[in-house]
Coordinates of C-alpha atoms in Angstrom, one line a residue:
M1 CA -30.1 -14.6 -11.3
T2 CA -29.5 -16.6 -14.5
V3 CA -30.0 -16.2 -18.3
P4 CA -31.7 -18.0 -19.9
A5 CA -30.3 -20.7 -22.8
R6 CA -31.4 -20.8 -26.6
S7 CA -32.1 -24.5 -28.3
S8 CA -29.0 -26.1 -30.0
G9 CA -30.9 -26.8 -32.8
D10 CA -30.4 -30.7 -31.6
L11 CA -33.7 -31.7 -29.8
L12 CA -31.0 -34.6 -27.9
A13 CA -28.6 -32.2 -27.4
D14 CA -31.3 -29.6 -26.0
R15 CA -32.1 -32.6 -23.8
R16 CA -28.6 -33.4 -22.7
Y17 CA -28.0 -30.0 -21.8
A18 CA -31.3 -30.1 -19.8
W19 CA -30.0 -33.4 -17.8
A20 CA -26.7 -31.9 -17.4
E21 CA -28.1 -28.3 -15.4
A22 CA -30.1 -30.7 -13.3
A23 CA -27.2 -32.9 -12.5
L24 CA -25.1 -29.9 -11.7
A25 CA -28.0 -28.1 -9.5
D26 CA -27.5 -31.7 -7.5
G27 CA -24.3 -30.9 -6.9
D28 CA -22.9 -33.7 -9.3
A29 CA -20.2 -32.1 -11.5
A30 CA -19.2 -34.7 -12.4
A31 CA -21.6 -35.3 -14.2
C32 CA -22.6 -32.2 -15.7
A33 CA -19.8 -31.9 -17.1
D34 CA -19.8 -35.4 -19.0
L35 CA -23.4 -34.4 -20.1
A36 CA -22.6 -31.2 -21.1
E37 CA -19.2 -32.8 -23.4
Q38 CA -22.1 -34.9 -24.8
V39 CA -24.2 -31.7 -25.7
L40 CA -21.0 -30.5 -27.2
E41 CA -20.0 -34.1 -29.3
R42 CA -23.6 -33.0 -30.8
A43 CA -23.3 -29.2 -30.9
P44 CA -20.3 -27.6 -30.7
A45 CA -21.0 -24.3 -31.3
F46 CA -23.9 -24.4 -29.0
A47 CA -22.2 -21.4 -26.5
P48 CA -24.6 -22.7 -23.4
A49 CA -23.4 -25.5 -23.3
W50 CA -19.6 -24.6 -23.2
L51 CA -20.9 -21.9 -20.3
L52 CA -22.2 -24.9 -18.8
L53 CA -19.2 -27.2 -18.7
G54 CA -16.5 -24.2 -17.6
R55 CA -19.3 -24.2 -14.4
A56 CA -18.7 -27.4 -13.9
R57 CA -15.5 -27.7 -14.3
E58 CA -15.5 -24.6 -11.9
A59 CA -16.6 -26.6 -8.6
M60 CA -14.9 -29.7 -9.9
A61 CA -11.1 -27.3 -9.2
G62 CA -11.5 -28.6 -5.7
E63 CA -10.6 -31.9 -6.4
D64 CA -9.1 -31.6 -9.5
P65 CA -6.7 -28.0 -9.5
S66 CA -6.1 -28.6 -13.5
A67 CA -10.3 -28.3 -14.3
R68 CA -9.9 -24.3 -13.0
A69 CA -8.1 -24.3 -16.1
R70 CA -9.6 -26.3 -18.2
A71 CA -13.2 -24.2 -17.1
A72 CA -11.3 -21.1 -18.4
E73 CA -10.9 -22.8 -21.8
A74 CA -14.7 -23.6 -21.8
F75 CA -15.1 -19.7 -21.1
A76 CA -13.0 -18.0 -23.4
T77 CA -14.7 -20.3 -26.0
V78 CA -17.8 -19.3 -25.3
L79 CA -17.1 -15.6 -26.1
A80 CA -14.9 -16.7 -28.8
L81 CA -18.3 -18.1 -30.2
D82 CA -20.2 -15.1 -29.3
P83 CA -18.2 -12.5 -28.9
A84 CA -21.2 -10.1 -27.3
D85 CA -21.1 -12.4 -24.3
P86 CA -24.8 -12.2 -23.4
L87 CA -23.9 -15.7 -21.1
G88 CA -22.1 -13.2 -19.2
A89 CA -18.4 -15.6 -19.6
G90 CA -16.8 -12.2 -19.7
L91 CA -17.9 -11.6 -15.9
R92 CA -17.0 -15.6 -15.2
L93 CA -13.6 -14.8 -16.4
A94 CA -13.1 -11.9 -14.7
R95 CA -13.6 -13.6 -11.4
M96 CA -11.0 -16.3 -12.1
G97 CA -8.8 -13.3 -12.8
R98 CA -8.8 -13.8 -16.6
P99 CA -10.3 -11.7 -18.4
G100 CA -11.2 -12.0 -21.6
G101 CA -10.4 -9.2 -23.8
G102 CA -13.2 -7.2 -23.3
T103 CA -15.9 -5.9 -20.9
A104 CA -16.3 -8.0 -17.7
I105 CA -20.0 -6.8 -17.4
S106 CA -21.5 -6.8 -21.2
P107 CA -24.2 -4.5 -22.1
A108 CA -25.8 -7.9 -23.6
Y109 CA -25.3 -9.9 -20.7
V110 CA -27.3 -7.0 -18.8
R111 CA -29.4 -7.0 -21.1
A112 CA -30.0 -10.7 -21.1
L113 CA -30.3 -10.5 -17.5
F114 CA -32.7 -8.6 -16.3
D115 CA -35.8 -8.9 -19.5
G116 CA -35.4 -12.5 -17.3
Y117 CA -35.7 -10.7 -14.3
A118 CA -38.2 -8.4 -15.0
A119 CA -41.4 -9.7 -13.2
R120 CA -39.7 -10.6 -9.9
F121 CA -37.4 -7.5 -10.2
E122 CA -39.8 -5.8 -7.8
H123 CA -40.4 -8.3 -4.8
H124 CA -36.9 -9.6 -5.2
L125 CA -35.0 -6.5 -4.5
V126 CA -37.9 -4.5 -2.4
E127 CA -38.6 -7.6 0.0
G128 CA -35.9 -10.5 -0.7
L129 CA -33.0 -7.7 -0.5
G130 CA -34.4 -4.7 1.5
Y131 CA -33.5 -2.3 -1.3
R132 CA -34.1 1.1 -0.4
G133 CA -31.9 3.5 -2.9
P134 CA -34.3 5.3 -4.6
A135 CA -35.6 6.4 -1.2
L136 CA -32.4 7.2 0.5
L137 CA -31.8 9.3 -3.3
R138 CA -35.0 11.5 -2.1
E139 CA -34.4 12.6 1.4
A140 CA -31.3 13.2 -0.4
L141 CA -32.1 15.4 -3.2
V142 CA -34.5 17.2 -0.8
E143 CA -31.8 17.7 1.9
V144 CA -28.5 19.3 -0.1
A145 CA -31.8 21.3 -2.4
A146 CA -32.8 22.8 0.8
S147 CA -29.0 23.8 1.6
R148 CA -28.8 25.7 -1.2
G149 CA -31.7 27.3 -0.7
R150 CA -33.8 25.6 -3.5
A151 CA -37.1 24.1 -3.0
P152 CA -38.4 21.3 -5.5
P153 CA -39.4 20.3 -8.0
F154 CA -36.6 20.0 -10.2
G155 CA -37.5 20.7 -13.7
R156 CA -36.4 17.8 -16.6
A157 CA -34.9 14.9 -15.3
L158 CA -33.2 12.0 -16.3
D159 CA -33.5 8.5 -15.0
L160 CA -30.4 5.8 -16.3
G161 CA -31.0 2.5 -16.1
C162 CA -34.9 2.8 -15.3
G163 CA -35.1 -0.5 -14.5
T164 CA -39.0 -1.0 -13.7
G165 CA -39.6 2.5 -12.3
L166 CA -38.4 2.8 -8.7
V167 CA -37.0 5.7 -9.0
A168 CA -39.4 7.4 -11.4
R169 CA -42.0 6.8 -7.7
A170 CA -39.7 7.5 -5.3
L171 CA -39.2 10.9 -6.8
G172 CA -43.0 11.3 -7.5
G173 CA -43.5 15.1 -7.0
L174 CA -40.1 16.3 -6.9
V175 CA -39.4 16.5 -10.7
G176 CA -41.1 17.5 -14.1
P177 CA -40.7 15.4 -16.9
L178 CA -38.5 12.4 -16.6
A179 CA -37.2 10.5 -19.4
G180 CA -35.7 7.2 -18.5
V181 CA -33.3 4.5 -20.3
D182 CA -32.5 1.7 -19.9
L183 CA -30.9 -1.9 -22.0
S184 CA -34.1 -4.6 -20.8
P185 CA -36.9 -4.0 -22.9
G186 CA -38.2 -6.5 -20.5
M187 CA -37.8 -3.8 -17.8
L188 CA -39.1 -0.8 -20.0
A189 CA -42.1 -2.0 -20.3
A190 CA -42.6 -2.1 -16.8
A191 CA -41.7 1.4 -16.5
R192 CA -44.0 2.1 -19.5
R193 CA -47.3 0.9 -17.1
T194 CA -46.6 3.2 -14.5
G195 CA -47.0 6.5 -16.5
L196 CA -44.4 7.9 -14.6
Y197 CA -41.8 8.6 -17.7
A198 CA -42.8 11.3 -20.3
R199 CA -40.2 9.2 -22.1
L200 CA -38.4 6.0 -22.3
V201 CA -35.3 4.9 -24.6
E202 CA -34.0 1.5 -24.8
G203 CA -30.6 1.9 -25.0
D204 CA -26.9 2.3 -23.2
L205 CA -27.1 5.3 -20.6
L206 CA -23.9 6.5 -22.4
A207 CA -25.3 6.7 -26.4
F208 CA -28.8 8.3 -24.5
L209 CA -26.6 10.7 -22.5
A210 CA -24.6 11.9 -25.5
A211 CA -28.2 12.4 -27.6
E212 CA -29.5 14.9 -25.1
P213 CA -29.6 18.7 -25.0
A214 CA -25.7 20.0 -23.3
G215 CA -27.0 22.4 -20.3
A216 CA -31.0 20.9 -20.4
A217 CA -31.5 18.9 -17.6
D218 CA -32.1 19.9 -14.0
L219 CA -31.3 16.1 -12.5
V220 CA -29.5 13.1 -13.3
V221 CA -30.4 10.0 -10.9
A222 CA -28.6 6.4 -10.8
A223 CA -30.0 4.1 -8.3
D224 CA -28.3 0.5 -8.4
V225 CA -26.9 1.0 -11.8
F226 CA -22.6 1.4 -11.8
I227 CA -22.7 -1.8 -9.9
Y228 CA -22.2 -3.1 -13.8
L229 CA -19.1 0.0 -14.3
H230 CA -16.3 -0.5 -14.5
D231 CA -15.2 2.6 -15.1
L232 CA -17.5 5.8 -14.4
A233 CA -15.2 8.9 -15.4
P234 CA -17.1 8.6 -18.7
V235 CA -20.6 9.0 -17.7
L236 CA -20.1 11.2 -15.6
G237 CA -18.6 13.7 -18.1
A238 CA -21.2 12.7 -20.5
A239 CA -24.0 13.3 -16.9
A240 CA -21.4 17.4 -16.6
R241 CA -22.8 17.8 -20.4
A242 CA -26.7 17.6 -19.8
L243 CA -26.9 18.8 -16.7
V244 CA -27.5 22.7 -16.6
P245 CA -25.0 24.3 -14.1
G246 CA -26.0 24.0 -10.6
G247 CA -28.1 21.2 -12.1
L248 CA -27.9 17.9 -9.1
F249 CA -25.7 14.2 -10.2
A250 CA -27.4 12.0 -7.4
F251 CA -26.9 8.2 -7.8
T252 CA -25.7 5.1 -5.5
L253 CA -22.7 3.2 -5.9
Q254 CA -21.0 -0.1 -4.2
A255 CA -18.4 0.8 -1.9
H256 CA -14.9 -1.6 -1.5
E257 CA -12.4 -0.7 2.0
G258 CA -9.9 1.3 -1.0
E259 CA -10.2 4.8 -1.4
H260 CA -9.3 3.6 -5.2
G261 CA -9.6 1.9 -8.6
A262 CA -13.0 -0.4 -9.0
V263 CA -13.1 -3.7 -7.9
L264 CA -15.3 -6.7 -9.3
G265 CA -16.3 -8.2 -6.5
P266 CA -17.7 -12.4 -5.9
D267 CA -21.6 -11.1 -6.3
G268 CA -20.4 -10.1 -10.2
R269 CA -20.7 -6.6 -9.4
Y270 CA -17.9 -3.4 -9.0
A271 CA -17.6 -1.2 -5.5
H272 CA -15.9 2.1 -6.1
G273 CA -13.2 3.6 -4.0
A274 CA -14.6 7.2 -2.8
G275 CA -11.0 9.0 -4.0
T276 CA -11.4 7.3 -7.5
V277 CA -14.8 9.0 -7.5
R278 CA -14.4 12.6 -6.2
A279 CA -11.5 12.9 -8.6
E280 CA -13.1 12.0 -11.8
A281 CA -15.9 14.1 -10.4
A282 CA -14.0 16.8 -9.9
A283 CA -12.4 16.5 -13.5
A284 CA -15.6 16.1 -14.8
G285 CA -16.8 19.7 -13.5
L286 CA -19.1 18.3 -10.8
S287 CA -18.9 19.4 -7.8
V288 CA -19.2 17.1 -4.4
A289 CA -22.9 18.2 -2.6
R290 CA -22.8 15.0 -0.6
F291 CA -20.7 12.0 -0.6
A292 CA -21.9 9.5 2.4
P293 CA -21.7 6.0 3.2
A294 CA -25.3 4.1 2.8
A295 CA -26.6 1.0 2.5
I296 CA -28.1 0.5 0.0
R297 CA -29.7 -3.1 0.0
R298 CA -29.0 -6.3 2.1
E299 CA -27.7 -9.6 1.7
R300 CA -27.7 -13.0 3.2
G301 CA -28.7 -11.0 6.4
A302 CA -25.9 -8.4 6.4
D303 CA -25.9 -4.8 5.2
V304 CA -23.5 -4.3 1.6
P305 CA -21.4 -1.2 2.1
G306 CA -21.9 1.3 -0.1
W307 CA -22.2 5.5 -0.9
L308 CA -24.9 7.9 -1.6
V309 CA -23.4 10.6 -4.1
V310 CA -25.3 13.8 -5.2
L311 CA -22.5 16.1 -7.2
E312 CA -23.9 19.7 -8.6
R313 CA -22.3 20.8 -11.9
E314 CA -20.5 23.4 -11.5
R315 CA -22.2 26.8 -12.3
R316 CA -19.0 27.9 -14.4
A317 CA -18.9 26.5 -17.8
S318 CA -17.3 23.3 -18.1
A319 CA -16.3 20.7 -20.2
A320 CA -18.1 19.5 -22.7

């Protein structure tokens, strides 16, 4: 997935930028770097050209070790020009082991990424990657509810990072009024067309949860959302606050080999350690109802290791 570039405002620079992109796509990183530098001579504040230059230099690092450091300099320039980072320079710096000083995966980058991806999101995710997170969440919720002597439907439900509405479809018949939140207007437009949401909100999921009445939701769901978050403690606490005592919080995670912490992988997604998630859930007043390994999707023909998690808000009062 790529984020569309803006125009530099200079027709010749834009033309050379297009040639530079084509050169990199053809595997000619040196030509790309040369063309990107020509773009920047005419439009030195054009952040997409700095990003492209960084990508070209990174591709050249195998033959020129100094190119890696110069790639990092180009990515840092992108952040300096646009600290909101819709182009994802912070993520590229983090992958290089050179944090850019902010969040590696910025909300602006996620918004831009999925706005450009919305039209083909479901086909690529479900058909291309064998994605089955929402279906697995449905199965787990039915089983957990049955083990507690409860029968769906759940009452009021919240869908964090709702995307195009895959979770709403999977939970058909299990939930009452469903509210969704997503950063991407393009994704929300697709979700709205399903007619399955009582309410849709454009914005950050933490701000969304903070605006919800305390103790009003019976269910909170997040499918394949936390791969873009390093620190889950704030959202666990916010979800616990929004849930009724005994309410459930169901979500999927990507897993790494260790027990603790979060690791940013080469795929640009965070994988979380089970031990850290369990500890942070307990601190938020959430007990574990289900914590099982699960292959949420496939990439390059192999299952991506993950976790399927269902937490329950403790029936005693928990901290807000």
